Amino acid sequence: MAATGCTTGTDDAAVVGQAATEVCGGFARERSAASALEAIAGKGVRLTADRSEPDRVVSDLRKAARTTQSGKARMAGIPFCTLEAAEDEKNVLDVTLHEALAVPAGDADSVTAYATGRLATSSDLFASVYFTCRLTAPAHAIVLDDELERADENEADHPGIRDAQITLANAAARHVAAELGCTDTGLVEGVPGKAKERS
C-alpha cells in the first residue's frame, strides 16, 4: 500500500506545457483561434510560452498612446506570444506587436489580403494585422502592427495555412485591443474573410 502512495502524482508531473486555449493569456480561447493554433502547432500539442511578455505589450503600448506625436519613434516589436512545442522544444511561432508610424500600401502580389483592421495580409510564413486603437484622453489614437511569424522548422504547410495564420494574428490583436481598451479597431470576430480586390 505504501509503495502505491509513492507513485501518486507522477502522471500529473509528466504533463508539461499548456493547451492551445491557455497560452499567452488565453488569446486563442475562442474556437476559431484554437483551431487555427492547432492547424499550425499540431492537434493536441502542448505548448510553452516562456519568452512571451503579454503584460509588457499592454503597458508599453499604453505608454506609447500617451507619448506626444512629436516624440514618436518606431518601437521595436514586443514579444506578445513566443511558442514552442513542449515535448521537443521546436519553435512554433512568434507574435509581436509595436506601434506603427503608418499603414503600408499593402499591394504585394505574394500575400493574401483579409478584411479586418486597416490592413491584414498573410503569406507562407508571415501574417500581419494593422489596426487603429483609440483611447480616452489624455491618450490619443495609435496605429498598431500585430505580426505573426511561423517558424521554418514548423512543418504545417497546407492549403489553409494563410487563413490559420491570419485568424491567429487577428485573435492576438483583438486580445491586446481589449486589454488596452481600444475602440474603433475594425477587427472582426472569428475567421477574417478575404478582402475584396480593388477594381
Short mmCIF file of C-alpha atoms in Angstrom, two decimals:
data_model
loop_
_atom_site.label_atom_id
_atom_site.label_comp_id
_atom_site.label_asym_id
_atom_site.label_seq_id
_atom_site.Cartn_x
_atom_site.Cartn_y
_atom_site.Cartn_z
CA MET A 1 0.00 0.00 0.00
CA ALA A 2 2.81 2.40 0.90
CA ALA A 3 4.52 1.77 -2.45
CA THR A 4 1.40 2.78 -4.35
CA GLY A 5 1.24 6.02 -2.41
CA CYS A 6 4.75 6.94 -3.64
CA THR A 7 3.65 6.98 -7.27
CA THR A 8 0.75 9.40 -6.72
CA GLY A 9 1.10 12.46 -8.91
CA THR A 10 3.68 11.03 -11.32
CA ASP A 11 1.22 11.16 -14.23
CA ASP A 12 0.46 14.83 -13.48
CA ALA A 13 4.16 15.65 -13.26
CA ALA A 14 4.73 14.18 -16.74
CA VAL A 15 2.30 16.67 -18.32
CA VAL A 16 4.29 19.68 -19.49
CA GLY A 17 3.27 22.82 -21.33
CA GLN A 18 -0.18 24.25 -21.87
CA ALA A 19 -3.09 23.59 -24.19
CA ALA A 20 -3.61 25.92 -27.18
CA THR A 21 -6.51 27.61 -25.38
CA GLU A 22 -4.37 28.53 -22.35
CA VAL A 23 -1.15 30.06 -23.74
CA CYS A 24 -0.35 33.78 -23.57
CA GLY A 25 -3.33 34.85 -21.50
CA GLY A 26 -5.77 32.60 -23.38
CA PHE A 27 -5.88 34.76 -26.52
CA ALA A 28 -6.64 31.62 -28.58
CA ARG A 29 -9.51 30.53 -26.35
CA GLU A 30 -12.24 31.08 -28.96
CA ARG A 31 -12.94 28.05 -31.15
CA SER A 32 -11.70 29.62 -34.42
CA ALA A 33 -8.41 30.76 -32.86
CA ALA A 34 -7.84 27.45 -31.04
CA SER A 35 -8.43 25.55 -34.30
CA ALA A 36 -6.03 27.89 -36.12
CA LEU A 37 -3.33 27.35 -33.50
CA GLU A 38 -3.79 23.59 -33.70
CA ALA A 39 -3.56 23.80 -37.51
CA ILE A 40 -0.14 25.44 -37.07
CA ALA A 41 1.23 23.63 -34.00
CA GLY A 42 -0.49 20.25 -34.43
CA LYS A 43 -3.62 18.79 -32.85
CA GLY A 44 -3.30 18.33 -29.11
CA VAL A 45 0.30 19.60 -28.99
CA ARG A 46 1.23 21.06 -25.60
CA LEU A 47 2.98 24.41 -25.83
CA THR A 48 5.35 26.56 -23.78
CA ALA A 49 5.46 30.35 -23.91
CA ASP A 50 8.42 31.12 -21.66
CA ARG A 51 9.76 34.04 -23.73
CA SER A 52 6.38 35.78 -24.03
CA GLU A 53 5.62 39.13 -22.41
CA PRO A 54 1.88 39.83 -22.89
CA ASP A 55 1.75 42.18 -19.86
CA ARG A 56 4.67 44.26 -21.17
CA VAL A 57 2.93 44.57 -24.56
CA VAL A 58 -0.07 46.21 -22.89
CA SER A 59 1.95 48.51 -20.60
CA ASP A 60 4.37 49.65 -23.34
CA LEU A 61 1.58 50.32 -25.84
CA ARG A 62 -0.39 52.24 -23.23
CA LYS A 63 2.68 54.45 -22.69
CA ALA A 64 3.01 54.87 -26.47
CA ALA A 65 -0.55 56.19 -26.64
CA ARG A 66 0.38 58.86 -24.11
CA THR A 67 3.60 59.95 -25.85
CA THR A 68 3.18 63.16 -27.80
CA GLN A 69 3.14 62.73 -31.57
CA SER A 70 6.28 64.86 -32.00
CA GLY A 71 8.24 62.45 -29.80
CA LYS A 72 7.26 59.33 -31.76
CA ALA A 73 9.78 56.78 -32.96
CA ARG A 74 9.06 53.31 -34.33
CA MET A 75 9.02 50.87 -31.43
CA ALA A 76 10.79 47.54 -31.58
CA GLY A 77 8.42 44.59 -31.63
CA ILE A 78 7.37 43.40 -28.17
CA PRO A 79 7.02 39.60 -27.84
CA PHE A 80 3.34 39.03 -27.08
CA CYS A 81 3.49 35.27 -27.63
CA THR A 82 6.51 33.11 -28.47
CA LEU A 83 5.52 29.45 -28.66
CA GLU A 84 7.49 26.20 -28.66
CA ALA A 85 6.27 22.61 -28.66
CA ALA A 86 6.73 21.45 -25.05
CA GLU A 87 7.78 17.90 -25.95
CA ASP A 88 10.65 18.60 -28.37
CA GLU A 89 11.18 22.38 -27.89
CA LYS A 90 10.67 23.06 -31.60
CA ASN A 91 9.80 26.66 -32.38
CA VAL A 92 6.18 27.10 -33.48
CA LEU A 93 5.54 30.83 -33.95
CA ASP A 94 6.13 34.35 -32.66
CA VAL A 95 3.53 37.10 -32.32
CA THR A 96 4.94 40.58 -31.76
CA LEU A 97 3.25 43.98 -31.54
CA HIS A 98 4.52 47.51 -31.95
CA GLU A 99 3.25 50.97 -32.69
CA ALA A 100 3.49 51.73 -36.41
CA LEU A 101 4.12 55.20 -37.78
CA ALA A 102 1.95 54.45 -40.84
CA VAL A 103 -0.04 51.72 -42.57
CA PRO A 104 1.83 50.45 -45.65
CA ALA A 105 0.25 50.33 -49.12
CA GLY A 106 -0.15 46.54 -48.99
CA ASP A 107 -0.28 45.80 -52.71
CA ALA A 108 2.22 42.91 -52.83
CA ASP A 109 1.20 40.04 -55.12
CA SER A 110 2.81 37.44 -52.85
CA VAL A 111 0.32 37.93 -49.99
CA THR A 112 -3.35 37.20 -49.41
CA ALA A 113 -5.31 40.23 -48.11
CA TYR A 114 -8.06 39.91 -45.48
CA ALA A 115 -10.88 42.16 -44.27
CA THR A 116 -10.00 43.02 -40.68
CA GLY A 117 -8.39 46.09 -39.10
CA ARG A 118 -6.92 48.61 -41.52
CA LEU A 119 -4.68 46.20 -43.41
CA ALA A 120 -4.31 42.45 -42.94
CA THR A 121 -2.17 40.11 -45.02
CA SER A 122 -0.85 36.57 -44.82
CA SER A 123 1.92 34.83 -46.77
CA ASP A 124 3.62 31.44 -46.46
CA LEU A 125 5.28 32.05 -43.07
CA PHE A 126 4.07 35.50 -42.06
CA ALA A 127 0.85 37.35 -41.21
CA SER A 128 0.28 40.97 -40.23
CA VAL A 129 -2.70 42.98 -38.96
CA TYR A 130 -2.58 46.79 -38.77
CA PHE A 131 -5.33 48.40 -36.72
CA THR A 132 -6.16 51.70 -35.06
CA CYS A 133 -6.51 51.87 -31.29
CA ARG A 134 -8.43 54.89 -29.97
CA LEU A 135 -8.06 55.51 -26.25
CA THR A 136 -9.60 58.09 -23.97
CA ALA A 137 -7.78 61.36 -23.21
CA PRO A 138 -5.05 62.15 -22.33
CA ALA A 139 -4.10 59.27 -24.65
CA HIS A 140 -4.55 59.55 -28.41
CA ALA A 141 -5.23 57.16 -31.28
CA ILE A 142 -2.29 55.00 -32.34
CA VAL A 143 -1.78 52.52 -35.17
CA LEU A 144 -0.61 49.08 -34.07
CA ASP A 145 1.03 46.35 -36.11
CA ASP A 146 0.48 42.79 -34.93
CA GLU A 147 2.91 40.43 -36.68
CA LEU A 148 2.87 36.64 -36.64
CA GLU A 149 5.87 34.70 -37.92
CA ARG A 150 5.70 30.94 -38.24
CA ALA A 151 8.99 29.13 -37.60
CA ASP A 152 10.73 27.48 -40.57
CA GLU A 153 11.05 24.28 -38.57
CA ASN A 154 7.28 24.17 -38.06
CA GLU A 155 6.12 22.00 -40.98
CA ALA A 156 2.45 22.96 -41.06
CA ASP A 157 2.16 23.89 -44.74
CA HIS A 158 -1.27 23.08 -46.16
CA PRO A 159 -3.78 24.95 -48.35
CA GLY A 160 -5.46 26.75 -45.42
CA ILE A 161 -2.30 27.82 -43.59
CA ARG A 162 -2.63 31.50 -44.56
CA ASP A 163 -6.19 31.56 -43.18
CA ALA A 164 -4.99 29.91 -39.95
CA GLN A 165 -2.16 32.44 -39.57
CA ILE A 166 -4.39 35.49 -40.10
CA THR A 167 -7.07 34.08 -37.76
CA LEU A 168 -4.49 33.71 -35.03
CA ALA A 169 -2.89 37.11 -35.65
CA ASN A 170 -6.35 38.69 -35.59
CA ALA A 171 -7.20 36.92 -32.31
CA ALA A 172 -3.98 38.26 -30.75
CA ALA A 173 -4.81 41.77 -31.99
CA ARG A 174 -8.34 41.57 -30.56
CA HIS A 175 -6.98 40.30 -27.22
CA VAL A 176 -4.48 43.17 -26.91
CA ALA A 177 -7.08 45.72 -28.07
CA ALA A 178 -9.47 44.52 -25.36
CA GLU A 179 -6.74 44.70 -22.70
CA LEU A 180 -5.84 48.25 -23.78
CA GLY A 181 -9.48 49.34 -24.05
CA CYS A 182 -9.18 50.29 -27.74
CA THR A 183 -12.21 51.46 -29.69
CA ASP A 184 -12.75 51.72 -33.48
CA THR A 185 -10.28 48.92 -34.22
CA GLY A 186 -12.12 47.48 -37.24
CA LEU A 187 -11.08 44.00 -36.06
CA VAL A 188 -13.58 41.25 -36.86
CA GLU A 189 -14.52 38.26 -34.75
CA GLY A 190 -13.59 34.72 -35.71
CA VAL A 191 -12.06 33.97 -39.12
CA PRO A 192 -11.44 37.10 -41.24
CA GLY A 193 -12.81 36.91 -44.76
CA LYS A 194 -10.73 37.62 -47.83
CA ALA A 195 -10.55 41.30 -48.77
CA LYS A 196 -12.34 42.30 -51.98
CA GLU A 197 -9.93 43.08 -54.74
CA ARG A 198 -9.71 46.71 -55.79
CA SER A 199 -11.00 47.42 -59.30
#
